[in-house]
């Protein structure tokens, strides 16, 4: 097991009591045995609960409270998650698509519906625990990269016939990179925590790449790339990977499924799956754009999505990786200037460290951009 696998906190009585109390509200079988926190996401609070059934076997569940300062309307999030899980389950059943044997399911609350609200106002839901799998914060081999990209491509295919107007926009303008850029400049101008002096170099780096922020938005405005229902958070630890076979089993973290561009999903895979360095690595010499990982992502994504993407979308695969990496760098830096109010942080300067790895990766992508594009063209020719 490597540092890439989702960190599960050791048993803690307070966590156990919290998880047991929340689990009581959901219609799940058996009696509670233990609860642990899972700390790999930056947004929600996630716990694993273990129950014992009468026959002595164990069954595990995920209990998760939605971050209400990120998701202003958690009920809209739950409506989306209900619609998406229902749709995917019925399509997988009907078409037997290749997402493996396990899919994400919500367990009903005893009071009805698919969530509960605790006295402090937190909205909780309960999912089946995807067994036999791990999530990786850093991709270890090309099979994982290929499998993850194919799973997210299949996911886009599976939700392609969901009516976009039935899906709520859970975070408005989530990937509107121009607005993200402008928001960073506002945060820099206001500098509410006196942190600007420590990030002038990063601000300059981003300013020099301002034109990139508009690249996909301009293509979308011109009608060259369509709006689709997309996942919008295809970070590598949002897909469960079989611990033995490295097969991608199930896409998770459905809170940002909403209308978007297919390229946002591919781009975030490039951002999160090509570098061997952790997202918060301080030694920037470790940040790399590993060409074999990029190639595996392209192959996996096109194997699943190649039939429905248009030629302009395919031509922008490399750019999308650079754009999404810049965008997330912008978001980490904005949060650092704002005083670390959005992403969960675990040490001082955490968001700045994360920003720096993203900007370094942008540079690494720029160095290999021509080779990346050449690879995409080659694959495209081979498929025509
Ligand atoms: P966040 O929005 O905070 O990123 P996620 O939904 O991605 O929350 O969950 C955080 C982590 O919890 C995931 O990276 C994964 O390791 C684990 N996890 C979430 N849902 C499940 C599930 N159904 N089965 C197993 N592990 C899960
Ligand atoms: C967050 O929720 P998580 O940890 O899977 C964020 C993504 C960022 C990512 C950066 C709702 O993803 O947009 O790309 O951190 N999710 C939200 O690591 O903002
Ligand atoms: Mg996540």
XYZ file of C-alpha atoms and ligand atoms in Angstrom:
431
model
C 0.000 0.000 0.000
C 1.347 3.418 -0.876
C 0.752 6.931 0.371
C -1.724 7.223 -2.469
C -4.454 5.188 -0.830
C -7.274 7.001 0.964
C -6.178 7.692 4.547
C -8.573 6.176 7.061
C -8.161 7.563 10.550
C -7.568 5.135 13.420
C -10.483 4.255 15.661
C -11.578 7.220 17.753
C -14.471 6.875 20.216
C -15.906 10.292 19.411
C -15.944 9.497 15.710
C -17.498 6.112 16.470
C -20.281 7.745 18.490
C -20.920 10.326 15.775
C -21.076 7.716 13.016
C -23.260 5.377 15.067
C -25.701 8.206 15.866
C -26.006 9.234 12.224
C -26.223 5.647 10.952
C -29.227 5.084 13.268
C -31.248 7.398 11.044
C -30.767 5.295 7.917
C -32.556 2.086 6.992
C -29.529 -0.175 7.098
C -29.327 -3.731 8.315
C -27.400 -5.143 11.273
C -25.794 -3.591 14.336
C -23.123 -0.924 14.430
C -19.545 -2.074 15.100
C -17.205 0.809 14.257
C -16.833 4.114 12.448
C -13.770 5.844 11.014
C -13.188 9.108 9.202
C -11.892 9.062 5.610
C -9.764 12.061 4.881
C -8.966 12.037 1.175
C -11.516 14.584 -0.122
C -11.136 18.354 0.247
C -14.828 19.174 0.633
C -17.230 16.903 2.496
C -16.917 15.043 5.813
C -16.782 11.345 5.030
C -16.990 8.344 7.373
C -16.978 4.607 6.975
C -19.356 2.615 9.167
C -19.061 -1.123 9.731
C -22.141 -3.134 10.690
C -22.490 -6.803 11.593
C -25.373 -8.802 10.216
C -27.117 -11.623 12.121
C -25.059 -14.243 10.279
C -21.863 -12.600 11.576
C -20.817 -11.111 8.230
C -19.780 -7.472 7.981
C -21.360 -4.785 5.829
C -19.855 -1.355 5.330
C -21.403 1.989 4.481
C -20.295 5.517 3.702
C -21.879 8.290 5.740
C -21.172 11.723 4.439
C -22.192 15.226 5.407
C -22.360 17.770 2.628
C -20.200 20.868 3.020
C -22.800 23.607 3.236
C -20.441 26.502 2.710
C -19.451 24.982 -0.653
C -22.882 23.651 -1.624
C -25.297 26.438 -0.724
C -28.279 24.252 -1.611
C -27.573 20.727 -0.311
C -31.135 19.628 -1.200
C -30.435 20.421 -4.854
C -27.250 18.344 -4.531
C -29.277 15.439 -3.165
C -31.880 15.748 -5.924
C -29.068 15.529 -8.476
C -27.393 12.589 -6.760
C -30.731 10.757 -6.600
C -31.387 11.402 -10.288
C -27.879 10.433 -11.376
C -27.610 7.243 -9.309
C -31.118 6.151 -10.393
C -30.308 6.830 -14.038
C -26.949 5.085 -13.953
C -28.314 2.038 -12.171
C -31.138 1.607 -14.647
C -28.845 2.106 -17.642
C -26.202 -0.255 -16.303
C -28.900 -2.847 -15.782
C -30.351 -2.284 -19.239
C -27.147 -1.994 -21.227
C -24.722 -3.869 -18.985
C -22.194 -1.142 -19.577
C -18.666 -1.672 -18.397
C -18.633 0.062 -15.016
C -18.069 -3.218 -13.195
C -20.327 -5.016 -10.720
C -20.714 -2.287 -8.097
C -22.576 0.983 -8.527
C -23.251 3.799 -6.095
C -26.562 3.592 -4.219
C -28.198 5.811 -1.633
C -29.776 4.136 1.386
C -33.083 5.649 2.498
C -33.446 7.561 5.734
C -35.859 5.980 8.230
C -37.866 9.202 8.096
C -38.211 8.882 4.300
C -36.173 10.488 1.539
C -32.471 9.996 0.988
C -30.954 12.335 3.549
C -31.284 13.553 7.096
C -30.533 16.919 8.601
C -28.896 16.865 12.040
C -29.652 19.474 14.737
C -26.672 21.587 13.613
C -28.094 21.779 10.074
C -25.703 19.318 8.437
C -27.232 17.252 5.653
C -26.145 13.599 5.712
C -26.520 10.741 3.254
C -25.606 7.085 3.287
C -24.040 5.153 0.408
C -22.971 1.554 -0.017
C -19.226 1.193 0.551
C -17.580 0.117 -2.711
C -15.757 -3.002 -1.535
C -12.372 -4.341 -2.585
C -11.346 -0.966 -3.931
C -9.054 1.901 -3.047
C -8.725 5.452 -4.233
C -5.349 6.753 -5.314
C -4.231 10.323 -4.800
C -1.365 9.646 -7.212
C -1.580 7.222 -10.126
C 0.914 4.384 -9.865
C 0.789 2.812 -13.313
C -0.645 3.275 -16.786
C -3.381 0.705 -16.213
C -4.841 2.819 -13.418
C -4.700 5.887 -15.669
C -6.315 4.067 -18.594
C -9.012 2.563 -16.387
C -9.854 5.830 -14.642
C -10.155 7.734 -17.916
C -12.303 5.004 -19.436
C -14.552 5.009 -16.373
C -15.105 8.772 -16.559
C -15.688 8.524 -20.327
C -18.262 5.768 -19.704
C -19.804 7.919 -16.999
C -20.291 10.746 -19.509
C -21.847 8.247 -21.890
C -24.192 6.934 -19.206
C -25.476 10.394 -18.252
C -25.592 11.667 -21.840
C -29.353 11.101 -22.038
C -30.147 12.803 -18.725
C -32.136 15.954 -19.397
C -29.752 18.830 -18.484
C -32.704 20.960 -17.407
C -33.570 18.371 -14.738
C -30.136 18.763 -13.152
C -29.478 21.660 -10.765
C -26.353 23.750 -11.132
C -24.986 22.930 -7.670
C -22.102 25.411 -7.902
C -22.799 28.168 -10.418
C -19.986 28.853 -12.908
C -17.946 26.058 -11.360
C -15.524 25.810 -14.290
C -15.919 29.324 -15.663
C -12.172 29.885 -15.751
C -12.502 33.561 -16.727
C -14.586 34.225 -13.620
C -12.103 32.185 -11.555
C -9.295 34.365 -12.918
C -11.168 37.591 -12.176
C -12.037 36.388 -8.676
C -8.329 35.734 -8.003
C -7.456 39.249 -9.091
C -10.154 40.620 -6.767
C -8.785 38.583 -3.869
C -5.282 39.853 -4.662
C -6.499 43.466 -4.762
C -8.349 43.100 -1.451
C -5.637 40.961 0.181
C -7.715 40.502 3.360
C -5.053 38.478 5.195
C -1.938 40.361 4.071
C -0.679 37.366 2.085
C -0.202 38.975 -1.316
C 3.507 39.705 -0.893
C 4.240 36.003 -0.552
C 2.491 35.115 -3.822
C 3.513 37.799 -6.307
C 5.435 35.300 -8.404
C 2.418 32.997 -8.648
C 0.101 35.887 -9.557
C 2.508 36.950 -12.327
C 2.718 33.373 -13.616
C -1.075 33.211 -13.845
C -1.409 36.689 -15.387
C 0.969 35.701 -18.186
C -1.426 32.866 -19.039
C -4.614 34.923 -18.868
C -5.598 34.122 -22.481
C -5.774 30.416 -21.660
C -8.666 31.110 -19.262
C -10.926 31.937 -22.228
C -9.872 29.133 -24.549
C -12.660 26.615 -23.988
C -15.230 29.270 -23.099
C -14.666 30.887 -26.506
C -15.066 27.550 -28.321
C -18.263 26.878 -26.370
C -19.619 30.369 -27.116
C -18.905 29.827 -30.819
C -20.862 26.564 -30.711
C -17.799 24.472 -31.571
C -17.997 22.365 -28.410
C -21.327 21.357 -26.850
C -22.591 21.534 -23.309
C -23.183 18.032 -21.954
C -24.018 16.557 -18.580
C -20.566 16.005 -17.089
C -19.013 14.932 -13.796
C -16.939 18.091 -13.257
C -14.716 16.658 -10.514
C -12.788 13.842 -12.158
C -9.858 13.981 -9.802
C -8.211 10.597 -9.682
C -9.379 9.865 -6.134
C -12.990 10.171 -7.264
C -12.956 6.766 -8.915
C -12.802 3.521 -6.953
C -10.074 1.234 -8.312
C -9.996 -2.516 -7.610
C -7.138 -3.072 -5.145
C -5.950 -6.256 -6.860
C -6.641 -5.794 -10.550
C -6.430 -1.978 -10.871
C -9.736 -2.079 -12.715
C -11.880 1.056 -12.298
C -15.042 -0.122 -10.607
C -17.156 2.911 -9.788
C -17.121 6.668 -10.230
C -17.983 8.499 -6.988
C -18.319 12.104 -5.730
C -21.378 13.038 -7.768
C -22.053 16.434 -6.139
C -20.899 18.471 -9.120
C -22.591 16.443 -11.861
C -24.233 19.179 -13.928
C -24.101 20.672 -17.405
C -20.496 21.320 -18.420
C -17.904 20.608 -21.056
C -16.593 17.086 -21.620
C -13.122 18.613 -21.728
C -13.347 19.783 -18.128
C -13.542 16.131 -17.163
C -10.660 15.026 -19.336
C -8.575 18.042 -18.313
C -8.969 17.321 -14.619
C -7.760 13.769 -15.228
C -4.605 15.151 -16.830
C -4.171 17.459 -13.858
C -4.620 14.784 -11.240
C -3.211 11.669 -12.910
C -0.060 12.597 -14.783
C 2.231 13.845 -12.019
C 3.994 11.451 -9.631
C 4.010 14.159 -6.949
C 1.235 14.597 -4.398
C -1.035 17.575 -4.987
C 0.488 19.250 -1.906
C 4.126 18.203 -2.491
C 6.572 20.901 -1.373
C 9.495 19.655 -3.451
C 8.488 20.999 -6.843
C 11.319 19.094 -8.555
C 9.090 16.040 -8.141
C 6.312 17.497 -10.304
C 6.276 15.961 -13.761
C 3.983 15.412 -16.717
C 4.472 11.714 -17.307
C 3.898 11.087 -20.995
C 2.945 7.389 -20.567
C 0.204 8.411 -18.125
C -1.101 11.039 -20.526
C -1.133 8.506 -23.339
C -3.046 6.015 -21.207
C -5.580 8.711 -20.301
C -6.140 9.578 -23.959
C -6.559 5.918 -24.925
C -8.905 5.150 -22.037
C -11.006 8.258 -22.497
C -11.353 7.848 -26.250
C -12.159 4.141 -25.901
C -15.224 5.158 -23.905
C -16.076 8.597 -25.297
C -14.475 8.627 -28.770
C -17.772 7.859 -30.495
C -19.655 10.863 -29.168
C -16.954 13.549 -28.922
C -16.713 15.928 -31.859
C -13.385 16.604 -33.640
C -12.920 19.977 -31.935
C -13.295 18.377 -28.520
C -10.688 15.765 -29.418
C -8.324 18.446 -30.726
C -8.437 20.223 -27.336
C -7.496 17.312 -25.071
C -4.018 18.658 -24.312
C -5.240 22.223 -23.860
C -7.923 21.033 -21.461
C -5.251 19.466 -19.235
C -3.277 22.686 -19.129
C -6.411 24.751 -18.561
C -7.808 22.651 -15.723
C -4.432 22.581 -13.994
C -4.211 26.367 -14.238
C -7.815 26.708 -13.042
C -7.267 24.599 -9.940
C -4.020 26.495 -9.272
C -6.038 29.723 -9.456
C -8.647 28.308 -7.067
C -6.065 27.169 -4.487
C -4.348 30.560 -4.634
C -7.642 32.445 -4.296
C -8.494 30.367 -1.237
C -5.055 31.033 0.252
C -5.588 34.802 -0.166
C -9.156 34.526 1.181
C -7.861 32.869 4.374
C -8.454 29.157 3.557
C -12.214 29.131 3.688
C -13.134 26.739 0.860
C -10.821 23.711 0.664
C -10.076 21.727 3.815
C -6.500 22.436 4.845
C -4.297 20.475 7.241
C -1.333 22.826 7.759
C -0.507 26.529 7.363
C 0.212 27.389 3.740
C -1.454 24.190 2.534
C -3.422 25.887 -0.237
C -0.306 27.744 -1.376
C 1.667 24.494 -1.543
C -1.152 22.985 -3.587
C -1.227 26.026 -5.877
C 2.504 25.746 -6.494
C 2.322 22.110 -7.620
C -0.437 23.040 -10.046
C 1.514 25.909 -11.548
C 4.627 23.729 -11.831
C 2.547 21.125 -13.634
C 1.267 23.788 -16.057
C 4.914 24.511 -16.883
C 5.675 20.812 -17.303
C 2.685 20.444 -19.641
C 3.849 23.445 -21.667
C 7.236 21.778 -22.142
C 5.590 18.634 -23.536
C 2.583 20.179 -25.217
C 3.782 19.529 -28.759
C 4.442 15.863 -28.025
C 1.091 15.532 -26.239
C -0.766 17.029 -29.186
C 1.171 14.844 -31.621
C 0.099 11.785 -29.656
C -3.566 12.849 -29.728
C -3.346 13.391 -33.504
C -1.757 9.982 -33.974
C -4.471 8.231 -31.964
C -7.140 10.149 -33.839
C -5.725 9.127 -37.240
C -5.608 5.506 -36.070
C -9.283 5.635 -35.173
C -10.623 7.256 -38.361
P -15.181 14.916 -1.263
O -16.245 15.673 -1.984
O -14.848 15.487 0.057
O -13.988 14.707 -2.144
P -15.837 12.112 -1.796
O -17.254 11.753 -2.104
O -14.889 12.150 -2.912
O -15.834 13.485 -0.962
O -15.334 11.086 -0.690
C -14.036 11.211 -0.083
C -13.318 9.875 -0.139
O -14.102 8.871 0.541
C -13.116 9.307 -1.559
O -11.944 9.811 -2.163
C -13.046 7.813 -1.281
O -11.744 7.450 -0.845
C -13.996 7.622 -0.100
N -15.358 7.209 -0.559
C -16.383 8.036 -0.890
N -17.476 7.330 -1.263
C -17.136 6.025 -1.161
C -17.848 4.777 -1.384
N -19.125 4.762 -1.754
N -17.173 3.615 -1.167
C -15.879 3.633 -0.732
N -15.169 4.766 -0.503
C -15.780 5.950 -0.713
C -12.085 19.258 -4.682
O -14.025 17.139 -3.500
P -12.692 16.749 -4.044
O -11.607 16.719 -3.031
O -12.843 15.465 -4.820
C -12.887 20.219 -5.548
C -12.434 20.072 -6.999
C -10.932 20.366 -7.098
C -10.185 19.432 -6.163
C -8.703 19.763 -6.123
C -16.604 20.615 -5.111
O -12.361 17.926 -5.099
O -13.125 20.995 -7.811
O -10.490 20.194 -8.413
O -10.694 19.519 -4.816
N -14.310 19.960 -5.430
C -15.165 20.972 -5.251
O -8.021 18.732 -5.482
O -14.814 22.144 -5.231
Mg -13.762 13.641 -3.864
